[in-house]
Amino acid sequence: MEKMGKTPKDRICRRDVEISDIHLEPFVRFCTEVLDAIVDASLGPEAETLPVLPQEPLWDGAPQDPSRPQSLVAHALGQRPPNMASVRHHQLLATVVQVVVLFGMRSVRPLSLFTPTVRKAFFQDLHSPLLAPSAGPASSLTSSPQQSFLLRAASAVMQSLPDNPDASVLGSTFGWMNRLLDLACSWGEDRDLVRRHCVCELYSAGHDILAQEVSLAVKDKALLASCLLVIAGQRMHHLLFMNDGQRHNQMALLPPHISTWLLSLDLSNLRCRNPPTLQTVNLLQIIIGILPEEHSEHRLAASLLDVLE
């Protein structure tokens, strides 16, 4: 995957890990569960006494017979304790690989998202020493590879939503969004940027109600409003200029500079181009409610709203 930048084909999977490509996602999920179990075990039991679990005969082994291997319990207890910083990095890597496999992402090299020190740890035992992961803030002047991956992954996750998702699909989608936010926190990236990107993806797909729910957690509302104004403008562009001239009267109400701005918008990333007009009205009202009246984009949103009303 590091060389190809995508999920390897069946032949490569069988050669390197001896499983079919259709079993790759369950395999990575199982690895994640093992890492989670290691973390849970390191934290100790929450209850005062350990639960009594049924044991298989193989667990105890045959200590009386020296020719037999030691019991699994003895083997487990004889292991050195893991380095939790290394385990944490393995968890992050497993999440990245799961996203790539499950959502069919391309041009992603998972190991390249980690520092050379961490990449070296991926080829060592979990108990090998490793410095604690750095969680310093990312530079706001440049887009890091981690930030680019997070935004692309957020797009892939949100674009996987069908038109009418049921509760289980929604739970899975927002579960993945939370895992991406966890990745952002671990990498020192801006979680608000990821949330804002998810909101825009949902509005782009016409999932306005879901987008409103996610937007409640966004901190920089003004920046979100600016992003949403572009989506509202894209919808207006399609409504006014790409409907066989049925809205000439509404187009005439637009000032020239607003018409020019609408025509300059690129619709290629707008996935739902014909949402109900009421949704666009509500979106513009949300934008107007966020931005102060003296803001230039507030006046722009109000002008667009006047056309629809």
PDB file of C-alpha atoms in Angstrom:
ATOM      1  CA  MET A   1       0.000   0.000   0.000  1.00  0.00           C
ATOM      2  CA  GLU A   2       2.875   2.377   0.758  1.00  0.00           C
ATOM      3  CA  LYS A   3       4.314   1.831  -2.725  1.00  0.00           C
ATOM      4  CA  MET A   4       1.041   1.754  -4.652  1.00  0.00           C
ATOM      5  CA  GLY A   5      -0.785   4.492  -2.757  1.00  0.00           C
ATOM      6  CA  LYS A   6      -4.015   2.475  -2.727  1.00  0.00           C
ATOM      7  CA  THR A   7      -5.505  -0.828  -1.643  1.00  0.00           C
ATOM      8  CA  PRO A   8      -3.333  -3.574  -3.163  1.00  0.00           C
ATOM      9  CA  LYS A   9      -4.828  -6.008  -5.626  1.00  0.00           C
ATOM     10  CA  ASP A  10      -5.664  -9.589  -4.758  1.00  0.00           C
ATOM     11  CA  ARG A  11      -2.380 -10.991  -6.084  1.00  0.00           C
ATOM     12  CA  ILE A  12      -0.330  -8.621  -3.928  1.00  0.00           C
ATOM     13  CA  CYS A  13      -2.447  -9.359  -0.844  1.00  0.00           C
ATOM     14  CA  ARG A  14      -2.043 -13.103  -1.270  1.00  0.00           C
ATOM     15  CA  ARG A  15       1.695 -12.746  -1.772  1.00  0.00           C
ATOM     16  CA  ASP A  16       2.410 -10.410   1.156  1.00  0.00           C
ATOM     17  CA  VAL A  17      -0.157 -11.285   3.842  1.00  0.00           C
ATOM     18  CA  GLU A  18      -1.563 -14.532   2.438  1.00  0.00           C
ATOM     19  CA  ILE A  19      -5.177 -13.378   2.392  1.00  0.00           C
ATOM     20  CA  SER A  20      -7.555 -12.290  -0.350  1.00  0.00           C
ATOM     21  CA  ASP A  21      -8.163  -8.601  -0.939  1.00  0.00           C
ATOM     22  CA  ILE A  22     -11.813  -9.061   0.076  1.00  0.00           C
ATOM     23  CA  HIS A  23     -10.585 -10.078   3.539  1.00  0.00           C
ATOM     24  CA  LEU A  24      -8.234  -7.132   3.896  1.00  0.00           C
ATOM     25  CA  GLU A  25     -10.709  -4.819   5.626  1.00  0.00           C
ATOM     26  CA  PRO A  26     -11.782  -7.438   8.232  1.00  0.00           C
ATOM     27  CA  PHE A  27      -8.103  -8.223   8.767  1.00  0.00           C
ATOM     28  CA  VAL A  28      -7.233  -4.586   9.485  1.00  0.00           C
ATOM     29  CA  ARG A  29     -10.316  -4.258  11.691  1.00  0.00           C
ATOM     30  CA  PHE A  30      -9.173  -7.303  13.660  1.00  0.00           C
ATOM     31  CA  CYS A  31      -5.728  -5.743  14.093  1.00  0.00           C
ATOM     32  CA  THR A  32      -7.409  -2.614  15.440  1.00  0.00           C
ATOM     33  CA  GLU A  33      -9.420  -4.692  17.903  1.00  0.00           C
ATOM     34  CA  VAL A  34      -6.234  -6.391  19.120  1.00  0.00           C
ATOM     35  CA  LEU A  35      -4.572  -3.016  19.674  1.00  0.00           C
ATOM     36  CA  ASP A  36      -7.668  -1.757  21.494  1.00  0.00           C
ATOM     37  CA  ALA A  37      -7.572  -4.852  23.703  1.00  0.00           C
ATOM     38  CA  ILE A  38      -3.930  -4.162  24.559  1.00  0.00           C
ATOM     39  CA  VAL A  39      -4.815  -0.616  25.579  1.00  0.00           C
ATOM     40  CA  ASP A  40      -7.782  -1.793  27.649  1.00  0.00           C
ATOM     41  CA  ALA A  41      -5.630  -4.397  29.380  1.00  0.00           C
ATOM     42  CA  SER A  42      -2.999  -1.802  30.242  1.00  0.00           C
ATOM     43  CA  LEU A  43      -5.604   0.380  31.936  1.00  0.00           C
ATOM     44  CA  GLY A  44      -6.612  -2.406  34.300  1.00  0.00           C
ATOM     45  CA  PRO A  45     -10.099  -3.623  35.172  1.00  0.00           C
ATOM     46  CA  GLU A  46     -12.782  -1.091  36.019  1.00  0.00           C
ATOM     47  CA  ALA A  47     -14.446  -3.520  38.427  1.00  0.00           C
ATOM     48  CA  GLU A  48     -12.943  -4.336  41.820  1.00  0.00           C
ATOM     49  CA  THR A  49     -12.615  -8.026  40.995  1.00  0.00           C
ATOM     50  CA  LEU A  50     -11.689  -9.696  37.751  1.00  0.00           C
ATOM     51  CA  PRO A  51     -14.551 -11.439  35.951  1.00  0.00           C
ATOM     52  CA  VAL A  52     -14.528 -15.226  35.882  1.00  0.00           C
ATOM     53  CA  LEU A  53     -14.286 -16.404  32.292  1.00  0.00           C
ATOM     54  CA  PRO A  54     -14.614 -19.971  31.007  1.00  0.00           C
ATOM     55  CA  GLN A  55     -11.295 -21.461  29.961  1.00  0.00           C
ATOM     56  CA  GLU A  56     -10.467 -23.726  27.074  1.00  0.00           C
ATOM     57  CA  PRO A  57      -8.286 -26.762  27.883  1.00  0.00           C
ATOM     58  CA  LEU A  58      -5.641 -25.397  25.535  1.00  0.00           C
ATOM     59  CA  TRP A  59      -5.245 -22.355  27.770  1.00  0.00           C
ATOM     60  CA  ASP A  60      -3.786 -24.432  30.583  1.00  0.00           C
ATOM     61  CA  GLY A  61      -1.558 -26.567  28.379  1.00  0.00           C
ATOM     62  CA  ALA A  62       0.165 -29.685  29.690  1.00  0.00           C
ATOM     63  CA  PRO A  63       2.852 -28.611  32.185  1.00  0.00           C
ATOM     64  CA  GLN A  64       3.531 -32.219  33.175  1.00  0.00           C
ATOM     65  CA  ASP A  65       4.713 -33.034  29.670  1.00  0.00           C
ATOM     66  CA  PRO A  66       7.963 -31.153  28.872  1.00  0.00           C
ATOM     67  CA  SER A  67       7.609 -32.020  25.194  1.00  0.00           C
ATOM     68  CA  ARG A  68       4.413 -29.962  24.944  1.00  0.00           C
ATOM     69  CA  PRO A  69       4.549 -26.173  24.510  1.00  0.00           C
ATOM     70  CA  GLN A  70       3.827 -23.990  27.516  1.00  0.00           C
ATOM     71  CA  SER A  71       0.274 -22.911  28.169  1.00  0.00           C
ATOM     72  CA  LEU A  72      -1.136 -19.847  26.459  1.00  0.00           C
ATOM     73  CA  VAL A  73      -1.680 -18.216  29.843  1.00  0.00           C
ATOM     74  CA  ALA A  74       1.965 -18.690  30.811  1.00  0.00           C
ATOM     75  CA  HIS A  75       3.063 -17.457  27.409  1.00  0.00           C
ATOM     76  CA  ALA A  76       0.897 -14.332  27.709  1.00  0.00           C
ATOM     77  CA  LEU A  77       2.083 -13.557  31.233  1.00  0.00           C
ATOM     78  CA  GLY A  78       5.682 -13.918  30.113  1.00  0.00           C
ATOM     79  CA  GLN A  79       5.420 -11.140  27.537  1.00  0.00           C
ATOM     80  CA  ARG A  80       7.071  -7.808  28.194  1.00  0.00           C
ATOM     81  CA  PRO A  81       4.635  -4.913  28.754  1.00  0.00           C
ATOM     82  CA  PRO A  82       4.028  -2.859  25.603  1.00  0.00           C
ATOM     83  CA  ASN A  83       5.183   0.683  25.076  1.00  0.00           C
ATOM     84  CA  MET A  84       1.865   2.526  25.019  1.00  0.00           C
ATOM     85  CA  ALA A  85       3.212   5.308  22.805  1.00  0.00           C
ATOM     86  CA  SER A  86       4.083   2.687  20.196  1.00  0.00           C
ATOM     87  CA  VAL A  87       0.682   1.032  20.586  1.00  0.00           C
ATOM     88  CA  ARG A  88      -0.991   4.397  20.089  1.00  0.00           C
ATOM     89  CA  HIS A  89       0.888   5.007  16.845  1.00  0.00           C
ATOM     90  CA  HIS A  90      -0.086   1.540  15.649  1.00  0.00           C
ATOM     91  CA  GLN A  91      -3.720   2.403  16.391  1.00  0.00           C
ATOM     92  CA  LEU A  92      -3.434   5.551  14.286  1.00  0.00           C
ATOM     93  CA  LEU A  93      -1.831   3.622  11.439  1.00  0.00           C
ATOM     94  CA  ALA A  94      -4.572   0.989  11.593  1.00  0.00           C
ATOM     95  CA  THR A  95      -7.203   3.741  11.370  1.00  0.00           C
ATOM     96  CA  VAL A  96      -5.506   5.244   8.326  1.00  0.00           C
ATOM     97  CA  VAL A  97      -5.308   1.866   6.589  1.00  0.00           C
ATOM     98  CA  GLN A  98      -8.951   1.117   7.401  1.00  0.00           C
ATOM     99  CA  VAL A  99     -10.072   4.405   5.864  1.00  0.00           C
ATOM    100  CA  VAL A 100      -8.044   3.763   2.716  1.00  0.00           C
ATOM    101  CA  VAL A 101      -9.392   0.228   2.312  1.00  0.00           C
ATOM    102  CA  LEU A 102     -13.004   0.831   3.329  1.00  0.00           C
ATOM    103  CA  PHE A 103     -13.554   4.029   1.338  1.00  0.00           C
ATOM    104  CA  GLY A 104     -11.336   3.226  -1.640  1.00  0.00           C
ATOM    105  CA  MET A 105      -8.975   6.168  -1.245  1.00  0.00           C
ATOM    106  CA  ARG A 106      -6.085   6.536  -3.678  1.00  0.00           C
ATOM    107  CA  SER A 107      -2.720   8.275  -3.636  1.00  0.00           C
ATOM    108  CA  VAL A 108      -2.344   7.681   0.095  1.00  0.00           C
ATOM    109  CA  ARG A 109       0.904   6.358   1.529  1.00  0.00           C
ATOM    110  CA  PRO A 110       0.092   5.588   5.166  1.00  0.00           C
ATOM    111  CA  LEU A 111       3.647   5.345   6.495  1.00  0.00           C
ATOM    112  CA  SER A 112       4.514   8.736   5.011  1.00  0.00           C
ATOM    113  CA  LEU A 113       2.023  10.350   7.391  1.00  0.00           C
ATOM    114  CA  PHE A 114       4.310   9.527  10.322  1.00  0.00           C
ATOM    115  CA  THR A 115       7.760  10.721  11.338  1.00  0.00           C
ATOM    116  CA  PRO A 116      10.831   8.577  10.578  1.00  0.00           C
ATOM    117  CA  THR A 117      11.095   7.616  14.259  1.00  0.00           C
ATOM    118  CA  VAL A 118       7.523   6.369  14.311  1.00  0.00           C
ATOM    119  CA  ARG A 119       7.892   4.583  10.966  1.00  0.00           C
ATOM    120  CA  LYS A 120      10.829   2.687  12.422  1.00  0.00           C
ATOM    121  CA  ALA A 121       8.685   1.626  15.383  1.00  0.00           C
ATOM    122  CA  PHE A 122       6.185  -0.044  13.044  1.00  0.00           C
ATOM    123  CA  PHE A 123       8.813  -2.680  12.284  1.00  0.00           C
ATOM    124  CA  GLN A 124       9.775  -3.345  15.901  1.00  0.00           C
ATOM    125  CA  ASP A 125       8.171  -5.101  18.852  1.00  0.00           C
ATOM    126  CA  LEU A 126       5.488  -3.182  20.705  1.00  0.00           C
ATOM    127  CA  HIS A 127       7.639  -3.103  23.840  1.00  0.00           C
ATOM    128  CA  SER A 128      10.508  -1.333  22.069  1.00  0.00           C
ATOM    129  CA  PRO A 129      11.245   2.144  23.488  1.00  0.00           C
ATOM    130  CA  LEU A 130       9.717   5.089  21.675  1.00  0.00           C
ATOM    131  CA  LEU A 131       9.318   8.739  22.516  1.00  0.00           C
ATOM    132  CA  ALA A 132       5.796   9.864  23.321  1.00  0.00           C
ATOM    133  CA  PRO A 133       3.888  11.147  20.269  1.00  0.00           C
ATOM    134  CA  SER A 134       4.143  14.841  19.648  1.00  0.00           C
ATOM    135  CA  ALA A 135       0.857  16.724  19.729  1.00  0.00           C
ATOM    136  CA  GLY A 136       2.064  20.221  18.998  1.00  0.00           C
ATOM    137  CA  PRO A 137      -0.151  22.526  16.955  1.00  0.00           C
ATOM    138  CA  ALA A 138       0.213  22.319  13.211  1.00  0.00           C
ATOM    139  CA  SER A 139       1.337  25.352  11.270  1.00  0.00           C
ATOM    140  CA  SER A 140      -1.556  27.388   9.936  1.00  0.00           C
ATOM    141  CA  LEU A 141       0.545  28.729   7.067  1.00  0.00           C
ATOM    142  CA  THR A 142       0.923  25.498   5.142  1.00  0.00           C
ATOM    143  CA  SER A 143      -1.150  22.406   4.582  1.00  0.00           C
ATOM    144  CA  SER A 144       0.561  19.385   6.076  1.00  0.00           C
ATOM    145  CA  PRO A 145       0.284  15.884   4.567  1.00  0.00           C
ATOM    146  CA  GLN A 146      -1.721  14.886   7.630  1.00  0.00           C
ATOM    147  CA  GLN A 147      -4.180  17.730   7.114  1.00  0.00           C
ATOM    148  CA  SER A 148      -4.565  16.894   3.436  1.00  0.00           C
ATOM    149  CA  PHE A 149      -5.259  13.266   4.290  1.00  0.00           C
ATOM    150  CA  LEU A 150      -7.807  14.197   6.955  1.00  0.00           C
ATOM    151  CA  LEU A 151      -9.763  16.425   4.571  1.00  0.00           C
ATOM    152  CA  ARG A 152      -9.689  13.848   1.785  1.00  0.00           C
ATOM    153  CA  ALA A 153     -10.741  11.149   4.226  1.00  0.00           C
ATOM    154  CA  ALA A 154     -13.570  13.335   5.546  1.00  0.00           C
ATOM    155  CA  SER A 155     -14.776  13.814   1.965  1.00  0.00           C
ATOM    156  CA  ALA A 156     -14.636  10.064   1.328  1.00  0.00           C
ATOM    157  CA  VAL A 157     -16.570   9.283   4.504  1.00  0.00           C
ATOM    158  CA  MET A 158     -19.285  11.880   3.932  1.00  0.00           C
ATOM    159  CA  GLN A 159     -19.628  11.046   0.251  1.00  0.00           C
ATOM    160  CA  SER A 160     -20.315   7.425   1.184  1.00  0.00           C
ATOM    161  CA  LEU A 161     -23.686   8.450   2.634  1.00  0.00           C
ATOM    162  CA  PRO A 162     -26.631   7.354   0.453  1.00  0.00           C
ATOM    163  CA  ASP A 163     -29.512   9.697  -0.276  1.00  0.00           C
ATOM    164  CA  ASN A 164     -31.698   8.246   2.471  1.00  0.00           C
ATOM    165  CA  PRO A 165     -29.376   6.741   5.092  1.00  0.00           C
ATOM    166  CA  ASP A 166     -30.836   4.651   7.889  1.00  0.00           C
ATOM    167  CA  ALA A 167     -29.818   4.855  11.531  1.00  0.00           C
ATOM    168  CA  SER A 168     -27.093   2.215  11.267  1.00  0.00           C
ATOM    169  CA  VAL A 169     -25.462   3.926   8.287  1.00  0.00           C
ATOM    170  CA  LEU A 170     -25.575   7.282  10.048  1.00  0.00           C
ATOM    171  CA  GLY A 171     -24.057   5.759  13.167  1.00  0.00           C
ATOM    172  CA  SER A 172     -21.214   4.239  11.161  1.00  0.00           C
ATOM    173  CA  THR A 173     -20.569   7.452   9.218  1.00  0.00           C
ATOM    174  CA  PHE A 174     -20.433   9.682  12.272  1.00  0.00           C
ATOM    175  CA  GLY A 175     -18.372   7.055  14.049  1.00  0.00           C
ATOM    176  CA  TRP A 176     -15.774   7.409  11.311  1.00  0.00           C
ATOM    177  CA  MET A 177     -15.982  11.186  11.550  1.00  0.00           C
ATOM    178  CA  ASN A 178     -15.143  10.935  15.254  1.00  0.00           C
ATOM    179  CA  ARG A 179     -12.200   8.663  14.475  1.00  0.00           C
ATOM    180  CA  LEU A 180     -10.887  11.243  12.010  1.00  0.00           C
ATOM    181  CA  LEU A 181     -11.245  13.900  14.696  1.00  0.00           C
ATOM    182  CA  ASP A 182      -9.256  11.641  17.010  1.00  0.00           C
ATOM    183  CA  LEU A 183      -6.584  11.362  14.321  1.00  0.00           C
ATOM    184  CA  ALA A 184      -6.514  15.144  13.977  1.00  0.00           C
ATOM    185  CA  CYS A 185      -6.075  15.544  17.733  1.00  0.00           C
ATOM    186  CA  SER A 186      -3.243  12.995  17.832  1.00  0.00           C
ATOM    187  CA  TRP A 187      -1.465  14.678  14.928  1.00  0.00           C
ATOM    188  CA  GLY A 188      -1.924  18.166  16.351  1.00  0.00           C
ATOM    189  CA  GLU A 189      -4.154  19.225  13.464  1.00  0.00           C
ATOM    190  CA  ASP A 190      -7.137  21.564  13.649  1.00  0.00           C
ATOM    191  CA  ARG A 191     -10.217  19.495  14.479  1.00  0.00           C
ATOM    192  CA  ASP A 192     -12.473  22.452  13.713  1.00  0.00           C
ATOM    193  CA  LEU A 193     -11.197  22.398  10.133  1.00  0.00           C
ATOM    194  CA  VAL A 194     -12.211  18.736   9.809  1.00  0.00           C
ATOM    195  CA  ARG A 195     -15.667  19.413  11.274  1.00  0.00           C
ATOM    196  CA  ARG A 196     -16.145  22.390   8.975  1.00  0.00           C
ATOM    197  CA  HIS A 197     -15.151  20.292   5.984  1.00  0.00           C
ATOM    198  CA  CYS A 198     -17.655  17.594   6.978  1.00  0.00           C
ATOM    199  CA  VAL A 199     -20.416  20.205   7.223  1.00  0.00           C
ATOM    200  CA  CYS A 200     -19.621  21.507   3.742  1.00  0.00           C
ATOM    201  CA  GLU A 201     -19.588  17.986   2.310  1.00  0.00           C
ATOM    202  CA  LEU A 202     -22.997  17.285   3.825  1.00  0.00           C
ATOM    203  CA  TYR A 203     -24.476  20.509   2.452  1.00  0.00           C
ATOM    204  CA  SER A 204     -22.910  19.777  -0.930  1.00  0.00           C
ATOM    205  CA  ALA A 205     -24.744  16.441  -0.979  1.00  0.00           C
ATOM    206  CA  GLY A 206     -28.056  17.979   0.085  1.00  0.00           C
ATOM    207  CA  HIS A 207     -27.979  16.474   3.595  1.00  0.00           C
ATOM    208  CA  ASP A 208     -28.836  19.843   5.122  1.00  0.00           C
ATOM    209  CA  ILE A 209     -30.403  18.562   8.350  1.00  0.00           C
ATOM    210  CA  LEU A 210     -27.403  16.361   9.118  1.00  0.00           C
ATOM    211  CA  ALA A 211     -25.088  19.241   8.269  1.00  0.00           C
ATOM    212  CA  GLN A 212     -26.876  21.499  10.745  1.00  0.00           C
ATOM    213  CA  GLU A 213     -26.358  18.916  13.492  1.00  0.00           C
ATOM    214  CA  VAL A 214     -22.623  18.656  12.811  1.00  0.00           C
ATOM    215  CA  SER A 215     -22.273  22.438  12.522  1.00  0.00           C
ATOM    216  CA  LEU A 216     -23.291  22.846  16.164  1.00  0.00           C
ATOM    217  CA  ALA A 217     -19.820  21.619  17.172  1.00  0.00           C
ATOM    218  CA  VAL A 218     -17.963  23.995  14.830  1.00  0.00           C
ATOM    219  CA  LYS A 219     -16.253  26.770  16.767  1.00  0.00           C
ATOM    220  CA  ASP A 220     -15.407  29.294  14.038  1.00  0.00           C
ATOM    221  CA  LYS A 221     -18.944  30.078  12.900  1.00  0.00           C
ATOM    222  CA  ALA A 222     -17.942  33.079  10.780  1.00  0.00           C
ATOM    223  CA  LEU A 223     -15.512  31.038   8.694  1.00  0.00           C
ATOM    224  CA  LEU A 224     -18.135  28.303   8.377  1.00  0.00           C
ATOM    225  CA  ALA A 225     -20.658  30.869   7.133  1.00  0.00           C
ATOM    226  CA  SER A 226     -18.211  32.014   4.447  1.00  0.00           C
ATOM    227  CA  CYS A 227     -17.808  28.419   3.260  1.00  0.00           C
ATOM    228  CA  LEU A 228     -21.559  27.842   3.272  1.00  0.00           C
ATOM    229  CA  LEU A 229     -22.148  31.013   1.274  1.00  0.00           C
ATOM    230  CA  VAL A 230     -20.164  29.485  -1.580  1.00  0.00           C
ATOM    231  CA  ILE A 231     -22.391  26.397  -1.504  1.00  0.00           C
ATOM    232  CA  ALA A 232     -25.509  28.566  -1.444  1.00  0.00           C
ATOM    233  CA  GLY A 233     -24.095  30.510  -4.393  1.00  0.00           C
ATOM    234  CA  GLN A 234     -23.444  27.295  -6.305  1.00  0.00           C
ATOM    235  CA  ARG A 235     -27.042  26.245  -5.756  1.00  0.00           C
ATOM    236  CA  MET A 236     -28.251  29.661  -6.917  1.00  0.00           C
ATOM    237  CA  HIS A 237     -26.007  29.465  -9.982  1.00  0.00           C
ATOM    238  CA  HIS A 238     -27.604  26.196 -11.024  1.00  0.00           C
ATOM    239  CA  LEU A 239     -31.090  27.427 -10.170  1.00  0.00           C
ATOM    240  CA  LEU A 240     -30.881  30.719 -12.054  1.00  0.00           C
ATOM    241  CA  PHE A 241     -28.550  30.058 -14.965  1.00  0.00           C
ATOM    242  CA  MET A 242     -28.958  26.373 -15.779  1.00  0.00           C
ATOM    243  CA  ASN A 243     -32.724  25.879 -15.872  1.00  0.00           C
ATOM    244  CA  ASP A 244     -33.530  26.765 -19.492  1.00  0.00           C
ATOM    245  CA  GLY A 245     -34.157  30.412 -18.766  1.00  0.00           C
ATOM    246  CA  GLN A 246     -37.203  29.832 -16.573  1.00  0.00           C
ATOM    247  CA  ARG A 247     -36.141  32.390 -13.964  1.00  0.00           C
ATOM    248  CA  HIS A 248     -35.420  35.522 -15.980  1.00  0.00           C
ATOM    249  CA  ASN A 249     -37.467  37.653 -13.592  1.00  0.00           C
ATOM    250  CA  GLN A 250     -35.427  36.514 -10.602  1.00  0.00           C
ATOM    251  CA  MET A 251     -32.156  37.002 -12.462  1.00  0.00           C
ATOM    252  CA  ALA A 252     -33.151  40.584 -13.218  1.00  0.00           C
ATOM    253  CA  LEU A 253     -33.332  41.303  -9.487  1.00  0.00           C
ATOM    254  CA  LEU A 254     -29.645  40.560  -9.015  1.00  0.00           C
ATOM    255  CA  PRO A 255     -27.106  43.407  -8.998  1.00  0.00           C
ATOM    256  CA  PRO A 256     -24.464  42.987 -11.724  1.00  0.00           C
ATOM    257  CA  HIS A 257     -21.628  42.243  -9.292  1.00  0.00           C
ATOM    258  CA  ILE A 258     -23.629  39.417  -7.684  1.00  0.00           C
ATOM    259  CA  SER A 259     -24.493  37.935 -11.076  1.00  0.00           C
ATOM    260  CA  THR A 260     -20.810  38.043 -11.978  1.00  0.00           C
ATOM    261  CA  TRP A 261     -19.897  36.334  -8.704  1.00  0.00           C
ATOM    262  CA  LEU A 262     -22.477  33.591  -9.218  1.00  0.00           C
ATOM    263  CA  LEU A 263     -21.290  32.937 -12.762  1.00  0.00           C
ATOM    264  CA  SER A 264     -17.689  32.647 -11.556  1.00  0.00           C
ATOM    265  CA  LEU A 265     -18.493  29.774  -9.191  1.00  0.00           C
ATOM    266  CA  ASP A 266     -17.352  26.278 -10.134  1.00  0.00           C
ATOM    267  CA  LEU A 267     -20.116  23.698  -9.716  1.00  0.00           C
ATOM    268  CA  SER A 268     -17.912  20.635 -10.175  1.00  0.00           C
ATOM    269  CA  ASN A 269     -17.780  19.856  -6.442  1.00  0.00           C
ATOM    270  CA  LEU A 270     -21.502  20.456  -5.831  1.00  0.00           C
ATOM    271  CA  ARG A 271     -22.950  16.951  -5.678  1.00  0.00           C
ATOM    272  CA  CYS A 272     -26.637  17.808  -5.186  1.00  0.00           C
ATOM    273  CA  ARG A 273     -27.496  20.587  -7.623  1.00  0.00           C
ATOM    274  CA  ASN A 274     -31.284  20.541  -7.360  1.00  0.00           C
ATOM    275  CA  PRO A 275     -32.205  20.518  -3.671  1.00  0.00           C
ATOM    276  CA  PRO A 276     -35.605  21.926  -2.715  1.00  0.00           C
ATOM    277  CA  THR A 277     -35.538  25.714  -2.877  1.00  0.00           C
ATOM    278  CA  LEU A 278     -36.617  25.841   0.761  1.00  0.00           C
ATOM    279  CA  GLN A 279     -33.339  24.188   1.765  1.00  0.00           C
ATOM    280  CA  THR A 280     -31.354  26.939   0.062  1.00  0.00           C
ATOM    281  CA  VAL A 281     -33.573  29.559   1.714  1.00  0.00           C
ATOM    282  CA  ASN A 282     -32.896  28.000   5.115  1.00  0.00           C
ATOM    283  CA  LEU A 283     -29.173  27.841   4.364  1.00  0.00           C
ATOM    284  CA  LEU A 284     -29.069  31.542   3.491  1.00  0.00           C
ATOM    285  CA  GLN A 285     -31.014  32.371   6.647  1.00  0.00           C
ATOM    286  CA  ILE A 286     -28.456  30.442   8.711  1.00  0.00           C
ATOM    287  CA  ILE A 287     -25.622  32.368   7.060  1.00  0.00           C
ATOM    288  CA  ILE A 288     -27.353  35.696   7.690  1.00  0.00           C
ATOM    289  CA  GLY A 289     -27.925  34.724  11.314  1.00  0.00           C
ATOM    290  CA  ILE A 290     -24.220  34.026  11.828  1.00  0.00           C
ATOM    291  CA  LEU A 291     -22.621  37.012  10.099  1.00  0.00           C
ATOM    292  CA  PRO A 292     -22.898  40.561  11.501  1.00  0.00           C
ATOM    293  CA  GLU A 293     -24.985  43.008   9.480  1.00  0.00           C
ATOM    294  CA  GLU A 294     -21.991  45.143   8.531  1.00  0.00           C
ATOM    295  CA  HIS A 295     -20.209  42.146   7.010  1.00  0.00           C
ATOM    296  CA  SER A 296     -20.034  42.250   3.200  1.00  0.00           C
ATOM    297  CA  GLU A 297     -20.993  38.580   2.940  1.00  0.00           C
ATOM    298  CA  HIS A 298     -24.055  39.258   5.113  1.00  0.00           C
ATOM    299  CA  ARG A 299     -25.277  41.725   2.493  1.00  0.00           C
ATOM    300  CA  LEU A 300     -24.491  39.248  -0.282  1.00  0.00           C
ATOM    301  CA  ALA A 301     -26.467  36.479   1.433  1.00  0.00           C
ATOM    302  CA  ALA A 302     -29.375  38.871   2.050  1.00  0.00           C
ATOM    303  CA  SER A 303     -29.445  39.817  -1.640  1.00  0.00           C
ATOM    304  CA  LEU A 304     -29.555  36.153  -2.651  1.00  0.00           C
ATOM    305  CA  LEU A 305     -32.320  35.505  -0.152  1.00  0.00           C
ATOM    306  CA  ASP A 306     -34.381  38.387  -1.564  1.00  0.00           C
ATOM    307  CA  VAL A 307     -34.261  36.728  -4.976  1.00  0.00           C
ATOM    308  CA  LEU A 308     -35.642  33.451  -3.642  1.00  0.00           C
ATOM    309  CA  GLU A 309     -38.331  35.041  -1.510  1.00  0.00           C
TER     310      GLU A 309
END
